[in-house]
Each structure stands twice: as C-alpha cells, then as structure tokens.
Short mmCIF file of C-alpha atoms in Angstrom, two decimals:
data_model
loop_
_atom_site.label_atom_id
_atom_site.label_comp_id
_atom_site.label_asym_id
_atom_site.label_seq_id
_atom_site.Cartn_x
_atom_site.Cartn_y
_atom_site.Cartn_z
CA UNK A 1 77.84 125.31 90.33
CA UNK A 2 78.74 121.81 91.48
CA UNK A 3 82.05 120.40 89.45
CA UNK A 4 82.15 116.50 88.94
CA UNK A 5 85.48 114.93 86.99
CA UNK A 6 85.74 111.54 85.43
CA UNK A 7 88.78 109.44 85.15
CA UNK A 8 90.09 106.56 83.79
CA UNK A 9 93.27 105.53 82.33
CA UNK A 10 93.14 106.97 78.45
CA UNK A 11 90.16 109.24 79.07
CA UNK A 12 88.82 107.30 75.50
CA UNK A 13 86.84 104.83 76.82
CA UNK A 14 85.02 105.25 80.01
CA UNK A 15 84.94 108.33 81.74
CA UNK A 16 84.29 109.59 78.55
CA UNK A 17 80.51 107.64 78.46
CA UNK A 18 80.76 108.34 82.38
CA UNK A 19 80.59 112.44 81.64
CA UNK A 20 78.12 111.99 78.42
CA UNK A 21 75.68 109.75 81.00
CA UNK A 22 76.28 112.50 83.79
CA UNK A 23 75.61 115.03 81.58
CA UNK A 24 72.75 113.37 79.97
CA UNK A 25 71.04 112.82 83.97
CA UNK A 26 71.69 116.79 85.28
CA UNK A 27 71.05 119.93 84.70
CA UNK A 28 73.74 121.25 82.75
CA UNK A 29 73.21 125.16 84.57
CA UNK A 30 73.69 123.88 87.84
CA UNK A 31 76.38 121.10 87.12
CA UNK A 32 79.74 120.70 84.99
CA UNK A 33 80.83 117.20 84.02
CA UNK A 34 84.23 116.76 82.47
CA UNK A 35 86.81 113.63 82.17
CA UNK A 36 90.32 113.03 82.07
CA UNK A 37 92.65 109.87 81.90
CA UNK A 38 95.80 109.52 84.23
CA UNK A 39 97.65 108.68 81.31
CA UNK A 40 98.84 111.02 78.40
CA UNK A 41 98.21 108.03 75.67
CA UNK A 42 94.98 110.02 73.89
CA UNK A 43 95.68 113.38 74.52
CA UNK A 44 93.64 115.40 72.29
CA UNK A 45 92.11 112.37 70.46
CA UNK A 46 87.97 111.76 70.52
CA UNK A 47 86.67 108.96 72.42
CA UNK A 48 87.28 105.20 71.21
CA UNK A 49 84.69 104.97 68.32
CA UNK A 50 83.16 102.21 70.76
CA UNK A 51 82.13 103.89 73.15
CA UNK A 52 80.91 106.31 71.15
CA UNK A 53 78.57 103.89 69.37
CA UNK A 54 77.31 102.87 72.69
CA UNK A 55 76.45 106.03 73.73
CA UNK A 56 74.93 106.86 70.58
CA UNK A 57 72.80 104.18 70.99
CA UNK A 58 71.09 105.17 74.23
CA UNK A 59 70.55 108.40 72.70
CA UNK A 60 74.47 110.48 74.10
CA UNK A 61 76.80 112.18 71.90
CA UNK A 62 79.81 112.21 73.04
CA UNK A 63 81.69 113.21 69.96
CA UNK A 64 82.76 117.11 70.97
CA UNK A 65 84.78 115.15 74.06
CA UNK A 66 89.06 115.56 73.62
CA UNK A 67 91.54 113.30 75.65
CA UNK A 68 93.00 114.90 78.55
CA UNK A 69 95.56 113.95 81.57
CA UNK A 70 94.30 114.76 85.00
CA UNK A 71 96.54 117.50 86.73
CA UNK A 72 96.61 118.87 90.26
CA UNK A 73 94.34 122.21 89.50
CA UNK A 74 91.62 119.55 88.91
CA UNK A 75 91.50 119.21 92.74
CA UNK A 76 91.27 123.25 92.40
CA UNK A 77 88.46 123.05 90.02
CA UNK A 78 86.04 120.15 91.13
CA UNK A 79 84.27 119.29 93.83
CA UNK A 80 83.80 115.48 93.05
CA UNK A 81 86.25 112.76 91.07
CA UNK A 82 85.49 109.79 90.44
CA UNK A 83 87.56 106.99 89.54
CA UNK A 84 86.76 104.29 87.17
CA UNK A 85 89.27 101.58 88.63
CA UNK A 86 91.56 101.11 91.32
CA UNK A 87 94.75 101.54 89.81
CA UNK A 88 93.52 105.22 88.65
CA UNK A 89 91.97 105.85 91.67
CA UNK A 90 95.76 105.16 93.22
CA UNK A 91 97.24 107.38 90.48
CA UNK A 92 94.87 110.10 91.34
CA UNK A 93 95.68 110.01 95.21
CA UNK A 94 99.43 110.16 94.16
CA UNK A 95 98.33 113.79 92.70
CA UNK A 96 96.77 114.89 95.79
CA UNK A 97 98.12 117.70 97.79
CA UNK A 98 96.39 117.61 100.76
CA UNK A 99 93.57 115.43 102.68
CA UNK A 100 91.33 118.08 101.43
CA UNK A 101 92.27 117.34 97.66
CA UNK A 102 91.60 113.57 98.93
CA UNK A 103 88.45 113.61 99.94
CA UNK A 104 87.12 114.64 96.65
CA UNK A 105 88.17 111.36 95.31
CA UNK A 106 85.72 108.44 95.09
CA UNK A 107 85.47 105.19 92.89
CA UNK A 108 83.08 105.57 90.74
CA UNK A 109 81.00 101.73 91.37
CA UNK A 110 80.79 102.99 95.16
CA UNK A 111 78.05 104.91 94.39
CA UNK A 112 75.96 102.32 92.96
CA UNK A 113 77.06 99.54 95.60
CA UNK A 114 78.47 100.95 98.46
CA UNK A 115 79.31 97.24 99.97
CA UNK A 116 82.07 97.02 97.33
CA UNK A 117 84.80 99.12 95.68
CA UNK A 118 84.45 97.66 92.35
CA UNK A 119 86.32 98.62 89.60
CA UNK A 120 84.69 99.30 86.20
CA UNK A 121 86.12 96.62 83.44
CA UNK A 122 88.57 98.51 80.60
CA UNK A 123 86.90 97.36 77.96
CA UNK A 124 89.56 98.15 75.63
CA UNK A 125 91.08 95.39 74.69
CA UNK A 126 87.54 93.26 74.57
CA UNK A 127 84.80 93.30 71.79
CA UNK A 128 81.38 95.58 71.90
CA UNK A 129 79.82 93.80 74.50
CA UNK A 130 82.53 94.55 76.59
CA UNK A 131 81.14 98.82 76.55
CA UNK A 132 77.99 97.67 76.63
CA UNK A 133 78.54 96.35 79.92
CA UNK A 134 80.30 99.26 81.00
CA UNK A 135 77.42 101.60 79.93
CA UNK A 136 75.01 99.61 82.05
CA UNK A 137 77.02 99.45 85.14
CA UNK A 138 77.88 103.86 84.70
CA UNK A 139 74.37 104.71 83.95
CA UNK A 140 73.39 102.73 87.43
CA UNK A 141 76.05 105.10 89.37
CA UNK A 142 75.52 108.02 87.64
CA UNK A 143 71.43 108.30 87.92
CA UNK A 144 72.44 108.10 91.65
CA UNK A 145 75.39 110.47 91.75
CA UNK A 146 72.91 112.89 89.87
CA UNK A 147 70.08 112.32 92.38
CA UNK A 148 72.30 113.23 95.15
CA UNK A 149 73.66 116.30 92.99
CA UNK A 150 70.19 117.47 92.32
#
C-alpha cells in the first residue's frame, strides 16, 4: 500500500480538502491519504467549516477528518508528503532525519506545474472564494499525483 501525507500549517484548511480530493481520485485498497499541519493550533478540531462546504460541494466529505501536527514517524509511515506552501515545506525538512526522510518531501503545486514551486494561498484569513480557488488548484495536482499512484 502506497502512503501519501498532506500538510499545511493548521491541518483545517487545505491539506484537509488535499486528502478528501486524493481520496476521492484513488483507490482507497491500494492507497492511504492522511493530513497533518506543522502547527499544533487545531489539534483535534474538524476542518474549517469552509473548506468543508467546498468540498461538499464537489461532492467530498471531509467531516470524519481531526487536526493533527506532523511528527518524525510520519517519514516512517509514508512514502510521499506533500507540502502546501513553502514555509511548511521548510518546517517539514527541519523534521527530517535523514536525506532519505527528505526525499519524500515535495510541494504539493509541483506536481501540477513542475516549472514553478508555487505555494497554495492560506485561504484563511480571506472570504469563500478564497477555498474555492484552492480546491481548483488541489484537484489539478491531485488527479495527477493519483495518475502517477495508479
């Protein structure tokens, strides 16, 4: 079984629709999605009710999803982590043991444009159209991250 992690910062607003798209695209017996923030703001909390209205939307429920912090067994546990922004993708090299551990780490906006290393816009702080946005831009990368898992 092939093991993919999401991360962002709060692990509320987009690696949580980043796992529910994954999920959505795969084959749920041959690969585990799962997300994380590198922050311990929303431990245990559901994902921002935003993002969960814009999953919703294009079908996703991503309501049985809990808040958790990234720790160094993820490297242990999964093959593939993607980051949703610089910053965590920094954060998430800073847990790293090894080059091995390193290697697994990728931003996430790579996959869908491998000219840049964009960062996915926290859409947080901004209004609906803001996750919107986001969704668009994580379904692109993740309908190719699951073609390449398949």
């Amino acid at each position: 079984m092939k093991k993919v992690l999401m991360v962002c910062l709060g692990n509320i607003c987009r690696s949580p629709l980043a796992e529910g798209i994954l999920k959505s695209k795969v084959n749920k017996e041959t690969i585990f999605v799962d997300s994380a923030g590198t922050a311990a703001y929303h431990i245990g909390n559901l994902p921002d009710v935003r993002s969960i209205e814009v999953a919703k939307t294009y079908g996703i429920d991503i309501t049985n999803q809990k808040a958790r912090k990234i720790t160094v067994k993820d490297f242990d546990v999964f093959d593939f982590i993607y980051a949703m922004d610089e910053s965590n993708y920094e954060n998430i090299l800073l847990l790293a043991r090894n080059s091995n551990d390193k290697q697994k780490v990728k931003m996430i906006l790579k996959e869908s444009d491998a000219a840049k290393n964009k960062s996915v816009p926290d859409p947080y702080y901004g209004g609906n159209s803001g996750f919107e946005n986001v969704y668009k831009m994580l379904d692109e990368a993740c309908t190719i991250i699951a073609r390449k898992l398949a």
